[in-house]
Structure formats: structure tokens, C-alpha cells
mmCIF file of C-alpha atoms in Angstrom:
data_model
loop_
_atom_site.group_PDB
_atom_site.id
_atom_site.type_symbol
_atom_site.label_atom_id
_atom_site.label_comp_id
_atom_site.label_asym_id
_atom_site.label_seq_id
_atom_site.Cartn_x
_atom_site.Cartn_y
_atom_site.Cartn_z
ATOM 1 C CA MET A 1 -115.173 -8.277 166.417
ATOM 2 C CA SER A 2 -118.326 -9.163 168.281
ATOM 3 C CA ALA A 3 -118.482 -11.861 170.886
ATOM 4 C CA THR A 4 -120.842 -13.892 168.757
ATOM 5 C CA LYS A 5 -118.459 -13.941 165.825
ATOM 6 C CA ARG A 6 -115.565 -14.752 168.109
ATOM 7 C CA ILE A 7 -117.326 -17.818 169.485
ATOM 8 C CA GLU A 8 -118.462 -18.802 166.004
ATOM 9 C CA HIS A 9 -114.861 -18.622 164.868
ATOM 10 C CA ILE A 10 -113.707 -20.840 167.751
ATOM 11 C CA ASP A 11 -116.534 -23.326 167.218
ATOM 12 C CA VAL A 12 -115.352 -24.039 163.691
ATOM 13 C CA TRP A 13 -111.887 -24.767 165.059
ATOM 14 C CA ARG A 14 -113.474 -27.226 167.484
ATOM 15 C CA PHE A 15 -114.952 -29.006 164.474
ATOM 16 C CA PHE A 16 -111.585 -29.113 162.680
ATOM 17 C CA ALA A 17 -109.948 -30.394 165.878
ATOM 18 C CA VAL A 18 -112.346 -33.314 166.217
ATOM 19 C CA ILE A 19 -111.819 -34.116 162.517
ATOM 20 C CA LEU A 20 -108.079 -34.396 163.194
ATOM 21 C CA VAL A 21 -108.787 -36.878 165.998
ATOM 22 C CA ILE A 22 -111.221 -38.901 163.886
ATOM 23 C CA GLN A 23 -108.817 -39.141 160.936
ATOM 24 C CA GLU A 24 -106.235 -40.749 163.217
ATOM 25 C CA HIS A 25 -108.684 -43.291 164.602
ATOM 26 C CA PHE A 26 -110.208 -44.022 161.205
ATOM 27 C CA LEU A 27 -106.901 -44.462 159.381
ATOM 28 C CA LEU A 28 -105.014 -46.408 162.036
ATOM 29 C CA PHE A 29 -107.476 -48.235 164.256
ATOM 30 C CA SER A 30 -110.598 -49.092 162.249
ATOM 31 C CA GLY A 31 -108.970 -51.794 160.105
ATOM 32 C CA LEU A 32 -108.265 -49.635 157.072
ATOM 33 C CA ASP A 33 -104.763 -51.146 156.929
ATOM 34 C CA ARG A 34 -106.436 -54.264 155.510
ATOM 35 C CA TYR A 35 -107.074 -52.293 152.327
ATOM 36 C CA ILE A 36 -104.161 -49.806 152.253
ATOM 37 C CA ALA A 37 -100.938 -51.712 152.808
ATOM 38 C CA ASP A 38 -98.654 -48.660 153.149
ATOM 39 C CA ILE A 39 -100.730 -46.762 155.691
ATOM 40 C CA GLU A 40 -98.471 -47.851 158.565
ATOM 41 C CA THR A 41 -95.612 -46.003 156.851
ATOM 42 C CA TYR A 42 -97.312 -42.728 157.722
ATOM 43 C CA SER A 43 -98.603 -43.756 161.153
ATOM 44 C CA LEU A 44 -96.290 -41.337 162.988
ATOM 45 C CA GLN A 45 -97.568 -38.331 161.027
ATOM 46 C CA ILE A 46 -101.178 -39.488 161.344
ATOM 47 C CA GLU A 47 -100.799 -39.822 165.121
ATOM 48 C CA ARG A 48 -99.193 -36.388 165.427
ATOM 49 C CA PHE A 49 -102.010 -34.675 163.568
ATOM 50 C CA GLY A 50 -104.544 -36.556 165.688
ATOM 51 C CA GLU A 51 -102.807 -35.402 168.867
ATOM 52 C CA MET A 52 -102.737 -31.860 167.504
ATOM 53 C CA GLY A 53 -106.538 -31.970 167.388
ATOM 54 C CA VAL A 54 -106.568 -32.559 171.148
ATOM 55 C CA LEU A 55 -103.985 -29.811 171.735
ATOM 56 C CA ILE A 56 -106.179 -27.372 169.806
ATOM 57 C CA PHE A 57 -109.067 -28.371 172.091
ATOM 58 C CA PHE A 58 -106.857 -27.665 175.113
ATOM 59 C CA SER A 59 -105.926 -24.206 173.837
ATOM 60 C CA ILE A 60 -109.542 -23.327 173.100
ATOM 61 C CA SER A 61 -110.637 -24.569 176.524
ATOM 62 C CA GLY A 62 -108.010 -22.453 178.292
ATOM 63 C CA PHE A 63 -109.034 -19.435 176.241
ATOM 64 C CA VAL A 64 -112.769 -19.823 176.836
ATOM 65 C CA ILE A 65 -112.618 -20.326 180.602
ATOM 66 C CA CYS A 66 -110.195 -17.432 181.157
ATOM 67 C CA ASN A 67 -112.093 -15.147 178.795
ATOM 68 C CA GLY A 68 -115.331 -15.895 180.643
ATOM 69 C CA LEU A 69 -113.828 -15.338 184.077
ATOM 70 C CA ASN A 70 -112.155 -12.144 182.931
ATOM 71 C CA SER A 71 -115.495 -10.839 181.616
ATOM 72 C CA GLU A 72 -117.159 -11.774 184.907
ATOM 73 C CA LYS A 73 -114.482 -9.886 186.825
ATOM 74 C CA LYS A 74 -114.972 -6.777 184.678
ATOM 75 C CA THR A 75 -118.770 -6.943 184.958
ATOM 76 C CA THR A 76 -119.273 -7.767 188.641
ATOM 77 C CA GLY A 77 -115.928 -6.846 190.149
ATOM 78 C CA LYS A 78 -115.361 -10.340 191.527
ATOM 79 C CA ILE A 79 -115.082 -14.012 190.545
ATOM 80 C CA CYS A 80 -117.222 -16.816 191.982
ATOM 81 C CA LEU A 81 -115.095 -19.939 191.567
ATOM 82 C CA SER A 82 -117.858 -22.234 192.853
ATOM 83 C CA ALA A 83 -120.078 -20.948 190.036
ATOM 84 C CA PHE A 84 -117.246 -21.623 187.580
ATOM 85 C CA CYS A 85 -116.899 -25.202 188.850
ATOM 86 C CA ALA A 86 -120.650 -25.762 188.542
ATOM 87 C CA ARG A 87 -120.639 -24.610 184.909
ATOM 88 C CA ARG A 88 -117.678 -26.803 184.010
ATOM 89 C CA PHE A 89 -119.175 -29.825 185.796
ATOM 90 C CA PHE A 90 -122.443 -29.684 183.883
ATOM 91 C CA ARG A 91 -120.588 -29.014 180.632
ATOM 92 C CA ILE A 92 -118.230 -31.992 180.812
ATOM 93 C CA VAL A 93 -119.359 -34.637 183.286
ATOM 94 C CA PRO A 94 -122.980 -35.599 182.371
ATOM 95 C CA PRO A 95 -122.256 -36.314 178.651
ATOM 96 C CA MET A 96 -119.197 -38.338 179.614
ATOM 97 C CA TRP A 97 -121.043 -40.359 182.231
ATOM 98 C CA LEU A 98 -123.854 -40.998 179.733
ATOM 99 C CA TYR A 99 -121.258 -42.417 177.350
ATOM 100 C CA LEU A 100 -119.710 -44.564 180.110
ATOM 101 C CA LEU A 101 -123.151 -45.832 181.154
ATOM 102 C CA THR A 102 -123.711 -46.915 177.554
ATOM 103 C CA LEU A 103 -120.388 -48.773 177.608
ATOM 104 C CA PHE A 104 -121.462 -50.505 180.815
ATOM 105 C CA ILE A 105 -124.736 -51.620 179.193
ATOM 106 C CA LEU A 106 -122.972 -52.820 176.034
ATOM 107 C CA ASN A 107 -120.425 -54.719 178.115
ATOM 108 C CA SER A 108 -123.228 -56.329 180.143
ATOM 109 C CA ALA A 109 -124.836 -57.419 176.866
ATOM 110 C CA ASP A 110 -121.458 -58.892 175.816
ATOM 111 C CA LEU A 111 -121.268 -56.556 172.800
ATOM 112 C CA LEU A 112 -117.881 -55.127 173.805
ATOM 113 C CA LYS A 113 -115.283 -55.660 176.500
ATOM 114 C CA ILE A 114 -114.470 -53.126 179.186
ATOM 115 C CA SER A 115 -113.966 -53.872 182.865
ATOM 116 C CA GLY A 116 -115.650 -52.137 185.772
ATOM 117 C CA GLU A 117 -112.249 -50.935 186.946
ATOM 118 C CA GLN A 118 -111.579 -49.348 183.551
ATOM 119 C CA LEU A 119 -114.966 -47.633 183.595
ATOM 120 C CA LEU A 120 -114.346 -46.259 187.078
ATOM 121 C CA THR A 121 -110.876 -45.060 186.091
ATOM 122 C CA SER A 122 -112.366 -43.118 183.216
ATOM 123 C CA ALA A 123 -115.266 -41.787 185.317
ATOM 124 C CA ALA A 124 -112.736 -40.514 187.873
ATOM 125 C CA PHE A 125 -110.757 -38.706 185.124
ATOM 126 C CA LEU A 126 -107.602 -40.751 185.605
ATOM 127 C CA CYS A 127 -107.103 -42.237 182.148
ATOM 128 C CA ASN A 128 -104.086 -40.021 181.504
ATOM 129 C CA LEU A 129 -102.097 -41.747 184.256
ATOM 130 C CA PRO A 130 -99.940 -44.863 183.671
ATOM 131 C CA LEU A 131 -102.247 -47.276 185.469
ATOM 132 C CA THR A 132 -101.822 -51.019 184.965
ATOM 133 C CA LYS A 133 -105.120 -51.866 183.256
ATOM 134 C CA GLY A 134 -105.618 -48.541 181.499
ATOM 135 C CA CYS A 135 -109.100 -47.648 180.275
ATOM 136 C CA SER A 136 -109.494 -49.920 177.201
ATOM 137 C CA TRP A 137 -109.995 -48.640 173.670
ATOM 138 C CA TYR A 138 -113.576 -47.564 174.323
ATOM 139 C CA ALA A 139 -112.773 -45.191 177.184
ATOM 140 C CA GLY A 140 -109.101 -44.564 176.446
ATOM 141 C CA HIS A 141 -109.787 -41.284 174.681
ATOM 142 C CA THR A 142 -110.986 -39.755 177.955
ATOM 143 C CA TRP A 143 -107.306 -39.182 178.770
ATOM 144 C CA SER A 144 -107.779 -35.721 177.273
ATOM 145 C CA LEU A 145 -110.723 -34.974 179.567
ATOM 146 C CA ALA A 146 -108.599 -36.126 182.500
ATOM 147 C CA TYR A 147 -106.048 -33.421 181.712
ATOM 148 C CA GLU A 148 -108.781 -30.789 181.547
ATOM 149 C CA GLU A 149 -110.334 -31.821 184.855
ATOM 150 C CA GLN A 150 -106.971 -31.965 186.593
ATOM 151 C CA PHE A 151 -106.230 -28.508 185.226
ATOM 152 C CA TYR A 152 -109.521 -27.238 186.665
ATOM 153 C CA LEU A 153 -108.516 -28.534 190.104
ATOM 154 C CA LEU A 154 -105.326 -26.467 190.044
ATOM 155 C CA PHE A 155 -106.594 -23.542 188.009
ATOM 156 C CA PRO A 156 -108.433 -21.721 190.853
ATOM 157 C CA LEU A 157 -105.159 -21.470 192.794
ATOM 158 C CA LEU A 158 -103.386 -20.061 189.744
ATOM 159 C CA PHE A 159 -106.316 -17.769 189.038
ATOM 160 C CA ILE A 160 -106.381 -16.311 192.561
ATOM 161 C CA TRP A 161 -102.621 -15.805 192.515
ATOM 162 C CA ALA A 162 -102.536 -14.256 189.031
ATOM 163 C CA TRP A 163 -105.465 -11.864 189.551
ATOM 164 C CA ARG A 164 -103.851 -10.333 192.624
ATOM 165 C CA GLY A 165 -100.978 -8.972 190.581
ATOM 166 C CA ASN A 166 -99.875 -8.654 186.973
ATOM 167 C CA ARG A 167 -102.132 -11.285 185.422
ATOM 168 C CA ASN A 168 -100.309 -11.680 182.124
ATOM 169 C CA GLY A 169 -96.917 -11.559 183.777
ATOM 170 C CA ARG A 170 -97.794 -14.177 186.367
ATOM 171 C CA ILE A 171 -99.428 -16.532 183.887
ATOM 172 C CA PHE A 172 -96.468 -16.079 181.533
ATOM 173 C CA SER A 173 -94.161 -16.902 184.472
ATOM 174 C CA SER A 174 -96.214 -20.053 185.102
ATOM 175 C CA ILE A 175 -95.835 -21.017 181.438
ATOM 176 C CA ALA A 176 -92.067 -20.419 181.568
ATOM 177 C CA LEU A 177 -91.756 -22.452 184.772
ATOM 178 C CA LEU A 178 -93.840 -25.329 183.415
ATOM 179 C CA THR A 179 -91.837 -25.322 180.164
ATOM 180 C CA SER A 180 -88.583 -25.476 182.116
ATOM 181 C CA ILE A 181 -89.858 -28.374 184.234
ATOM 182 C CA ALA A 182 -91.019 -30.228 181.108
ATOM 183 C CA LEU A 183 -87.604 -29.772 179.469
ATOM 184 C CA ILE A 184 -85.739 -30.935 182.585
ATOM 185 C CA LEU A 185 -87.958 -34.018 182.843
ATOM 186 C CA HIS A 186 -87.507 -34.737 179.133
ATOM 187 C CA TYR A 187 -83.724 -34.654 179.255
ATOM 188 C CA SER A 188 -83.789 -36.644 182.511
ATOM 189 C CA GLY A 189 -85.577 -39.478 180.736
ATOM 190 C CA LYS A 190 -88.911 -38.922 182.530
ATOM 191 C CA ILE A 191 -90.819 -38.863 179.243
ATOM 192 C CA PHE A 192 -94.313 -39.460 180.642
ATOM 193 C CA TRP A 193 -94.087 -36.663 183.213
ATOM 194 C CA SER A 194 -92.513 -34.369 180.653
ATOM 195 C CA GLU A 195 -95.514 -34.887 178.368
ATOM 196 C CA TYR A 196 -97.824 -34.501 181.360
ATOM 197 C CA CYS A 197 -96.484 -30.978 181.907
ATOM 198 C CA THR A 198 -96.477 -30.247 178.171
ATOM 199 C CA TYR A 199 -100.211 -30.830 177.761
ATOM 200 C CA PHE A 200 -100.951 -28.290 180.499
ATOM 201 C CA LEU A 201 -98.892 -25.754 178.546
ATOM 202 C CA PHE A 202 -101.551 -25.616 175.847
ATOM 203 C CA LEU A 203 -104.286 -24.945 178.403
ATOM 204 C CA LEU A 204 -102.186 -22.204 179.989
ATOM 205 C CA MET A 205 -101.295 -20.661 176.644
ATOM 206 C CA GLY A 206 -104.981 -20.499 175.742
ATOM 207 C CA CYS A 207 -105.601 -18.739 179.048
ATOM 208 C CA PHE A 208 -102.739 -16.340 178.355
ATOM 209 C CA SER A 209 -104.200 -15.520 174.921
ATOM 210 C CA ALA A 210 -107.552 -14.643 176.521
ATOM 211 C CA LEU A 211 -105.845 -12.077 178.740
ATOM 212 C CA LEU A 212 -103.761 -10.364 176.078
ATOM 213 C CA PRO A 213 -104.096 -6.566 176.040
ATOM 214 C CA PHE A 214 -106.599 -5.291 173.522
ATOM 215 C CA HIS A 215 -103.970 -3.919 171.128
ATOM 216 C CA TRP A 216 -102.096 -7.245 171.133
ATOM 217 C CA MET A 217 -105.262 -9.205 170.417
ATOM 218 C CA LYS A 218 -106.206 -6.700 167.717
ATOM 219 C CA ARG A 219 -102.821 -7.254 166.083
ATOM 220 C CA LEU A 220 -103.286 -11.013 166.298
ATOM 221 C CA ARG A 221 -106.783 -10.800 164.821
ATOM 222 C CA ASN A 222 -105.468 -8.695 161.944
ATOM 223 C CA LEU A 223 -102.708 -10.989 160.760
ATOM 224 C CA SER A 224 -102.175 -10.960 157.038
ATOM 225 C CA LEU A 225 -103.158 -14.078 155.139
ATOM 226 C CA LEU A 226 -99.464 -14.599 154.352
ATOM 227 C CA GLU A 227 -98.441 -14.466 158.034
ATOM 228 C CA TRP A 228 -101.190 -16.857 159.088
ATOM 229 C CA SER A 229 -100.452 -19.232 156.191
ATOM 230 C CA ALA A 230 -96.742 -19.228 157.056
ATOM 231 C CA ALA A 231 -97.501 -20.226 160.676
ATOM 232 C CA THR A 232 -99.899 -22.967 159.490
ATOM 233 C CA ILE A 233 -97.465 -24.375 156.937
ATOM 234 C CA LEU A 234 -94.639 -24.283 159.494
ATOM 235 C CA LEU A 235 -96.663 -26.273 162.029
ATOM 236 C CA MET A 236 -97.786 -28.815 159.429
ATOM 237 C CA GLY A 237 -94.226 -29.190 158.167
ATOM 238 C CA LEU A 238 -92.846 -29.760 161.657
ATOM 239 C CA LEU A 239 -95.535 -32.346 162.441
ATOM 240 C CA THR A 240 -94.763 -34.141 159.185
ATOM 241 C CA PHE A 241 -90.969 -34.177 159.078
ATOM 242 C CA LEU A 242 -89.491 -33.724 162.559
ATOM 243 C CA PRO A 243 -87.885 -36.796 164.223
ATOM 244 C CA ASN A 244 -89.474 -37.860 167.504
ATOM 245 C CA LYS A 245 -86.852 -36.344 169.830
ATOM 246 C CA GLN A 246 -87.042 -32.933 168.201
ATOM 247 C CA ASP A 247 -90.825 -33.109 167.976
ATOM 248 C CA ALA A 248 -91.108 -33.539 171.757
ATOM 249 C CA VAL A 249 -88.984 -30.418 172.344
ATOM 250 C CA PHE A 250 -90.808 -28.351 169.715
ATOM 251 C CA LYS A 251 -94.098 -29.399 171.332
ATOM 252 C CA MET A 252 -92.937 -27.605 174.466
ATOM 253 C CA LEU A 253 -91.210 -24.586 172.947
ATOM 254 C CA LEU A 254 -92.965 -23.743 169.691
ATOM 255 C CA TYR A 255 -96.206 -25.653 169.089
ATOM 256 C CA PRO A 256 -98.178 -23.863 171.853
ATOM 257 C CA LEU A 257 -97.305 -20.478 170.330
ATOM 258 C CA LEU A 258 -98.070 -21.609 166.773
ATOM 259 C CA VAL A 259 -101.461 -22.974 167.844
ATOM 260 C CA GLN A 260 -102.366 -19.619 169.433
ATOM 261 C CA ILE A 261 -101.405 -17.785 166.241
ATOM 262 C CA ILE A 262 -103.239 -20.195 163.948
ATOM 263 C CA VAL A 263 -106.437 -20.583 165.991
ATOM 264 C CA PHE A 264 -106.921 -17.157 167.567
ATOM 265 C CA GLY A 265 -105.282 -15.265 164.725
ATOM 266 C CA THR A 266 -107.352 -16.830 161.963
ATOM 267 C CA PRO A 267 -107.743 -13.946 159.479
ATOM 268 C CA THR A 268 -111.521 -13.946 159.123
ATOM 269 C CA HIS A 269 -111.319 -10.359 157.843
ATOM 270 C CA PHE A 270 -110.603 -11.981 154.471
ATOM 271 C CA SER A 271 -113.868 -12.892 152.779
ATOM 272 C CA LYS A 272 -112.962 -16.485 151.869
ATOM 273 C CA MET A 273 -111.720 -17.231 155.384
ATOM 274 C CA LYS A 274 -114.837 -15.641 156.805
ATOM 275 C CA THR A 275 -116.981 -17.850 154.584
ATOM 276 C CA VAL A 276 -115.412 -20.925 156.168
ATOM 277 C CA PHE A 277 -115.009 -19.834 159.783
ATOM 278 C CA HIS A 278 -118.406 -18.138 160.069
ATOM 279 C CA HIS A 279 -120.229 -20.919 158.249
ATOM 280 C CA PRO A 280 -123.320 -21.724 160.360
ATOM 281 C CA GLN A 281 -123.272 -25.474 159.665
ATOM 282 C CA LEU A 282 -119.583 -25.801 160.520
ATOM 283 C CA SER A 283 -120.144 -23.695 163.619
ATOM 284 C CA TYR A 284 -122.964 -26.015 164.680
ATOM 285 C CA LEU A 285 -120.769 -29.083 164.142
ATOM 286 C CA GLY A 286 -118.237 -27.399 166.408
ATOM 287 C CA ARG A 287 -120.851 -26.950 169.123
ATOM 288 C CA ILE A 288 -121.700 -30.676 169.079
ATOM 289 C CA SER A 289 -118.037 -31.705 168.755
ATOM 290 C CA TYR A 290 -117.763 -32.790 172.397
ATOM 291 C CA SER A 291 -120.374 -35.499 171.909
ATOM 292 C CA VAL A 292 -118.859 -36.422 168.559
ATOM 293 C CA TYR A 293 -115.487 -36.812 170.270
ATOM 294 C CA LEU A 294 -116.956 -39.064 172.951
ATOM 295 C CA TRP A 295 -119.023 -41.333 170.713
ATOM 296 C CA GLN A 296 -116.712 -41.627 167.680
ATOM 297 C CA GLU A 297 -114.664 -44.122 169.707
ATOM 298 C CA LEU A 298 -117.448 -46.670 169.270
ATOM 299 C CA ALA A 299 -117.554 -46.069 165.518
ATOM 300 C CA THR A 300 -113.819 -46.306 164.854
ATOM 301 C CA ALA A 301 -113.039 -49.384 166.961
ATOM 302 C CA TYR A 302 -111.573 -52.401 165.183
ATOM 303 C CA TYR A 303 -114.470 -54.731 164.366
ATOM 304 C CA THR A 304 -113.740 -57.991 162.557
ATOM 305 C CA GLY A 305 -115.239 -58.037 159.086
ATOM 306 C CA VAL A 306 -116.345 -54.390 159.076
ATOM 307 C CA GLN A 307 -115.525 -52.529 155.849
ATOM 308 C CA TRP A 308 -114.108 -48.987 155.775
ATOM 309 C CA TRP A 309 -117.303 -47.620 154.246
ATOM 310 C CA GLN A 310 -119.305 -49.137 157.093
ATOM 311 C CA THR A 311 -117.096 -47.231 159.544
ATOM 312 C CA LEU A 312 -117.965 -44.033 157.680
ATOM 313 C CA ILE A 313 -121.669 -44.886 158.056
ATOM 314 C CA TYR A 314 -121.122 -45.438 161.787
ATOM 315 C CA LEU A 315 -119.449 -42.027 161.999
ATOM 316 C CA GLY A 316 -122.429 -40.469 160.242
ATOM 317 C CA LEU A 317 -124.699 -42.086 162.836
ATOM 318 C CA VAL A 318 -122.460 -40.687 165.574
ATOM 319 C CA VAL A 319 -122.911 -37.167 164.217
ATOM 320 C CA GLY A 320 -126.686 -37.638 164.078
ATOM 321 C CA PHE A 321 -126.801 -39.034 167.604
ATOM 322 C CA SER A 322 -124.554 -36.219 168.852
ATOM 323 C CA ALA A 323 -126.952 -33.638 167.443
ATOM 324 C CA LEU A 324 -129.824 -35.264 169.346
ATOM 325 C CA SER A 325 -127.720 -35.576 172.508
ATOM 326 C CA PHE A 326 -126.709 -31.933 172.266
ATOM 327 C CA ARG A 327 -130.293 -30.752 171.966
ATOM 328 C CA TYR A 328 -132.063 -33.031 174.414
ATOM 329 C CA PHE A 329 -129.334 -33.833 176.953
ATOM 330 C CA GLU A 330 -126.334 -31.495 176.818
ATOM 331 C CA GLN A 331 -128.257 -28.224 176.470
ATOM 332 C CA PRO A 332 -130.606 -29.018 179.406
ATOM 333 C CA CYS A 333 -127.513 -29.872 181.461
ATOM 334 C CA LEU A 334 -125.896 -26.595 180.399
ATOM 335 C CA ARG A 335 -129.022 -24.661 181.369
ATOM 336 C CA LEU A 336 -129.069 -26.386 184.751
ATOM 337 C CA GLY A 337 -125.390 -25.573 185.242
ATOM 338 C CA THR A 338 -126.011 -21.947 184.316
ATOM 339 C CA SER A 339 -128.952 -21.740 186.710
ATOM 340 C CA ILE A 340 -126.906 -23.160 189.595
ATOM 341 C CA SER A 341 -124.000 -20.889 188.641
ATOM 342 C CA ASN A 342 -126.214 -17.801 188.699
ATOM 343 C CA LYS A 343 -127.572 -18.717 192.133
ATOM 344 C CA LEU A 344 -124.073 -19.213 193.489
ATOM 345 C CA LYS A 345 -122.943 -15.860 192.071
ATOM 346 C CA ALA A 346 -126.001 -14.112 193.514
ATOM 347 C CA ARG A 347 -125.312 -15.656 196.910
ATOM 348 C CA ALA A 348 -121.669 -14.564 196.736
ATOM 349 C CA ILE A 349 -122.663 -10.992 195.912
#
């Protein structure tokens, strides 16, 4: 499997992940309950599938950063962590700050309400913490980016430690330790901190998947359609029917593994699966999914008098704007980040 196809495969999963997030916001928070009276009955399942979209993003992010660093280590014999930080900064921060600047302008024009403190909390990647004023609806979804950035602060220490010994063994030990801590916190009634640890599990599991030995990854990539379908149906069934207490435990013990199997073991060697997961348009939508994720929050907010079909139009505008942002803002930022990264690596060598 070539690198290009591998990335193409992951990009389509990014698109599906953002769709899972959007369906939650559209069904529960855009006023659709005014037209579908029973939608609240299924709110728990809708929320779980929306959260799963974020957890898929986490797994993909862990996989991509570890896969890239591992390739750099094999190619150059060393890792430049400052170059890594530069790439991640220009990938995540400028698009987010552009979105927050827009919120500031809209708030100044009295078109929406968000405080300066909430904007700063989001800009500092702290929206995942239980702060008094939170981040408002419009910036609340940056809680997921907060987890990623906080992971990147700790990741270099883990990376240095793991690469000096048995990488897979040490990362697996970190996963086991974090799972144990999450379980202890859960049964001690510290639900927030238990979930805090749980979200990092998906990032670590993605990293672990990137470092699997070749024969393990080959086996994963050659799952039968029946095996992959069984894992997918199992995850969907658990998300749909498990009570809350059991769901929290399964999220620690089983969901991270199932996500790795479903996402990285997608059987694209079957022609119909390949048609979907190597589809160029879906792959492109996956590449712009970060902007879509940021800006969809404006489209799916609860606006008095707005009809459901108008929300769909707003979402269409978000996709169009995201395509423009990706081409004229994100890609130049990525090129700048790559340029700075290359200079830092050259200096290190």
C-alpha cells in the first residue's frame, strides 16, 4: 500500500468523522426538535456518535504524527522536535485563530454573544477544562483541539522515552497505565478527570498503531470484509444500546481498540470499499475537514426562526468557505510551517 493511498484512506475517515460531529449539532442544537418531537428520545445515541467523530479524529492525529516522526527517524537517523512543533503549530493554530477573530468581529457587531474571556480561553486551548464561564457555544467545540495541544506538550517527553527503548512496549505500557488511572478515577467518582485521561487514550492508540511491526500492520490492512464489518457493527451496537456507566468503561477498555481496527483496518482491497475510501472528492472533503469542523459551529447554532433547511444551506456555505480557506489560507500556512520545519531540521543536522 503506497503512502499516497494510505493518506487518501485516512482523509476519507476524517470526512466521515466530521459528518458524525455535524449530525449531532444539526439534530440536537439547531432547533430541529421544533419539527421532530421525538428527537430528544435519541439524544444520548446522537451525542455518542458525535463524540465518536472526535475520537476518530484523535486516533488519526496520533497515527499521523507518530508515523511522520517514525519516517523521519528512519530517513535521517534523528528527530527534530522543534521542527515537529513548528509543523503542528502552523497546521492547527492559524485556522483556529482566524475563526476566533471572526467571532470577535461578529460579537463586536452584536451579531452573536461571546465574551473576551471565553475567546481567550479558547485561544489558549483550555476549553476542555471545567472553567466557570466556559467558552460559549461558538467556541465550545475547541475542547477537542485543547486535548490535542495538551497532548503535544507532553508527547515529546513520551517520544524521547519510548524511542530510547522498546517503542511499542513503552507506548503500550503508557496506554495500560493511562487506562488504569482512568478506571481508578472513574470508580472513585472523579468522572471529569477519568474522561480527561480517556481522550488521551485514543491519541496514544493511534500512535501505537503507527508503530506496529510491518507484519502486524499488513494483517490489519488485510482484514476480511466480515471481520471489519463485525468490528463496525459491534461498535455501533455498543454506542446505541449500552447504559451510561458501562459506556464509560467500554470507552476506556474497548472503543480505542475497535476504532483502530475500523479506521486503520478498513479493507480497501475490496473493490467497493476502495471505491468509497479512495474517492477523490471524499478525500478532498477530508483534507478540508478541519476548517469544516471549526466553522460548522456557526451554521448549527440555535437561531430563532431559522428553518432546518436553512441550516443545511448554511452548512453548504461552510463547506464552500472551507474550500477557499484551505486553498488560500491553510495551505500557505502549511507551506510556511514546512519551510520553517525544514530549516530547523537542517540546523539540527
